Coordinates of C-alpha atoms in Angstrom, one line a residue:
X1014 CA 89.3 166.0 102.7
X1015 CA 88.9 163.5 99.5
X1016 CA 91.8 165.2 97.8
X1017 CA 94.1 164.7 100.8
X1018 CA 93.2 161.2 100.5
X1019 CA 93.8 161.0 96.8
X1020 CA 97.4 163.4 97.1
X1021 CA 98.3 160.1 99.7
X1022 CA 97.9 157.4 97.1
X1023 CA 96.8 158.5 93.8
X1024 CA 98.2 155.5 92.1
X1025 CA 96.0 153.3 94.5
X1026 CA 92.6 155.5 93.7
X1027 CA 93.3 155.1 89.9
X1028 CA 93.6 151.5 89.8
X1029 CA 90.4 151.1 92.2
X1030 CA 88.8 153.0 89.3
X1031 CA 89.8 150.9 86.7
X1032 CA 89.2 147.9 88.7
X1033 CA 85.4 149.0 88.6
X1034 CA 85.6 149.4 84.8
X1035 CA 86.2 146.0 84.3
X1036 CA 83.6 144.9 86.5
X1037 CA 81.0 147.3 85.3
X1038 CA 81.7 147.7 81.4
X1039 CA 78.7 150.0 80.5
X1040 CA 80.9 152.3 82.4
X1041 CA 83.4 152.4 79.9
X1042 CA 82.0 154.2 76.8
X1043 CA 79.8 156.6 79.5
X1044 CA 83.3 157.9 80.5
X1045 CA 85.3 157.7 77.8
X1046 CA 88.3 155.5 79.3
X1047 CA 88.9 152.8 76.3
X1048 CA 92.1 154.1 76.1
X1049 CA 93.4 153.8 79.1
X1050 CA 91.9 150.3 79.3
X1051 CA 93.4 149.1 76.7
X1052 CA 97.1 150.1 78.3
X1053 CA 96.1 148.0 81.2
X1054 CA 94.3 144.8 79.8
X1055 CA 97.1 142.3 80.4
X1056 CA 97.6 143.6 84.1
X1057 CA 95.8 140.9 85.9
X1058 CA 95.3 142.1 89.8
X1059 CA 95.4 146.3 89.4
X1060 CA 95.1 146.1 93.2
X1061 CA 97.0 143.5 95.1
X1062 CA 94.8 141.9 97.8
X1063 CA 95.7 143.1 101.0
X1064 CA 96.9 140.1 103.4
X1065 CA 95.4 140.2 106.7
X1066 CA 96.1 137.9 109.4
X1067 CA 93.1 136.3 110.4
X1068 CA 92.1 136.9 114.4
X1069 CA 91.6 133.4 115.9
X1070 CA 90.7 132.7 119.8
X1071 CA 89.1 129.8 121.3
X1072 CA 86.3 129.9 123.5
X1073 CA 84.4 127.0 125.2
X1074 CA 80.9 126.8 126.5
X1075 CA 79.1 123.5 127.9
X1076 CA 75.5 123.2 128.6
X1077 CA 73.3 120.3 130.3
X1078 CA 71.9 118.1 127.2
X1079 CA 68.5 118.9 128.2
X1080 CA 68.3 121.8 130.7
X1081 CA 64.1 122.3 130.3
X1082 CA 62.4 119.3 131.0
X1083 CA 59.9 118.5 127.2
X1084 CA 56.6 118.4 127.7
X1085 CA 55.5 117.1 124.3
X1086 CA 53.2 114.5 123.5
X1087 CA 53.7 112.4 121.0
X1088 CA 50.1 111.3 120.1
X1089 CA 48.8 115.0 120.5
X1090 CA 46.7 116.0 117.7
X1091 CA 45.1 119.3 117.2
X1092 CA 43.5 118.9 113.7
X1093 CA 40.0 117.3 113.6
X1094 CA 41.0 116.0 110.9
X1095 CA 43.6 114.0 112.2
X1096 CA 41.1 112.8 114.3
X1097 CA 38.5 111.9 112.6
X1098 CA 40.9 110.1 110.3
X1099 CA 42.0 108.1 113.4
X1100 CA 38.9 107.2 114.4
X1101 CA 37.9 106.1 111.1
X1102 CA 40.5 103.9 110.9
X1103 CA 40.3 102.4 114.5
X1104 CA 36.3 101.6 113.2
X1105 CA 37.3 99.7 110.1
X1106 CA 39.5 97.8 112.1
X1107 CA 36.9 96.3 114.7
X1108 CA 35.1 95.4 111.3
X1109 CA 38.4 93.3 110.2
X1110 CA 39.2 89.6 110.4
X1111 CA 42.0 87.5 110.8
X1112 CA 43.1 84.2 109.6
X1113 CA 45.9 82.7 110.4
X1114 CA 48.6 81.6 109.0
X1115 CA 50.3 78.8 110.5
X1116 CA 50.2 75.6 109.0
X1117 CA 50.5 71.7 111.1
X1118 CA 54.1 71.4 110.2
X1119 CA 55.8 75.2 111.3
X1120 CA 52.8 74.6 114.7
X1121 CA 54.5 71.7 115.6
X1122 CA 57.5 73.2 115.4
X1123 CA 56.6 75.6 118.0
X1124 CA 57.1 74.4 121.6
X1125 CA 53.9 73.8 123.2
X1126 CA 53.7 76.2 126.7
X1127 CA 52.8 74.2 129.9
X1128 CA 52.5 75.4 133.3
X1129 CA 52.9 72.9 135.8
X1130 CA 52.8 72.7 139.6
X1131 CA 55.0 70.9 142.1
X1132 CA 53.4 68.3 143.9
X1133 CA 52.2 69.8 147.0
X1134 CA 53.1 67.9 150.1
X1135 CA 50.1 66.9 152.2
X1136 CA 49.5 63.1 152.6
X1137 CA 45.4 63.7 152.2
X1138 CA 43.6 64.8 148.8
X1139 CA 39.9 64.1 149.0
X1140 CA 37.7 63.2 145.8
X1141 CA 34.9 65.9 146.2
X1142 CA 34.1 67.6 143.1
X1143 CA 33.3 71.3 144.1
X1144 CA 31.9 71.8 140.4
X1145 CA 28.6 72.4 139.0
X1146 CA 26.6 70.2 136.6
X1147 CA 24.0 71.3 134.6
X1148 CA 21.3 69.4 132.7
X1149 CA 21.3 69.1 129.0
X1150 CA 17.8 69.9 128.0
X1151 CA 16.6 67.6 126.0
X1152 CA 13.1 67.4 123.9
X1153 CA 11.8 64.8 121.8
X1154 CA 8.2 66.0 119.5
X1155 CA 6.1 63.4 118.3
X1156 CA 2.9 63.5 115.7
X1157 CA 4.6 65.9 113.1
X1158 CA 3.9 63.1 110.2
X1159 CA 1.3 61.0 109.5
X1160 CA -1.5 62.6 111.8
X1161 CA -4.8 64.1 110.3
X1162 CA -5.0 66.5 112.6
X1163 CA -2.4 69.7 113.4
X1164 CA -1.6 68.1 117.1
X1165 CA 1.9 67.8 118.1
X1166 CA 3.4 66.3 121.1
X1167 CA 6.3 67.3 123.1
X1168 CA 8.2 65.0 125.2
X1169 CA 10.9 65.8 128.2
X1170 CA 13.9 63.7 128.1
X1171 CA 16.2 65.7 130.3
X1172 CA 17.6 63.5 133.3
X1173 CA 17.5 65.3 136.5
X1174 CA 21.1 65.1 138.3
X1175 CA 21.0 64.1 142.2
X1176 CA 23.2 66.0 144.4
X1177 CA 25.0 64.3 147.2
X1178 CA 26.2 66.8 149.8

């Protein structure tokens, strides 16, 4: 069966040969060919390239953009480390002060925010005051200096407030 194939194109076999000699040279003196190489050198394609059309078809295929629904999260960690790390950092920040920055000119600058109310429309505002005042306490000591013996006195100064209801 090979020599069928090489009685249909010897010529073609030959040059496939030499073709592989100059590709593999430590083939050359194993064979004993540098003759026939040397009848051959200024050849430069012993095989001419065999022109194929190249096969083209066009095919089209369209998918949704994101046909399964992603269940990642983004803030998932599974390393302790990671974690750890995190937490670390979140402590050292409860630790940290700030200061700021702004000085009286750029504050100025800044429109001040106000929230105001429309006047409401009822003719009757009474003047009751629905708050709460506390006492200030206040003490006064007496007999710290001067005195011969350790007695100290303590005076109450606070004002009581009187409710009217």
């Amino acid at each position: 069966m090979a020599m069928n194939m090489f009685n249909t194109d010897p010529k073609n076999f030959v040059n496939k040969a030499l073709e592989l000699f100059r590709k593999k040279p430590e083939m050359i003196n194993f064979l004993d060919v540098q003759n026939q190489l040397m009848d051959i050198k200024d050849i430069e394609d012993l095989i001419p390239p065999e022109v194929t059309g190249a096969e083209t078809f066009s095919v089209e295929c369209q998918t949704l953009d994101h046909p399964i629904p992603t269940n990642l999260i983004p803030n998932y960690k599974w390393n302790i480390w990671d974690l750890r790390r995190e937490a670390l950092l979140l402590a050292n920040l409860s630790h940290c002060t700030t200061s700021s920055t702004q000085t009286e000119e750029c504050a100025g600058l800044c429109p001040a925010k106000t929230q105001t109310y429309n006047l409401k429309e009822q003719g009757v505002q009474t003047k009751r005051d629905n708050g709460t005042n506390i006492p200030k306490p206040l003490q006064y000591l007496f007999g710290l200096r001067g005195r011969n013996d350790d007695k100290q006195m303590q005076l109450d100064l606070t004002e009581t407030l009187e409710y009217n209801n």
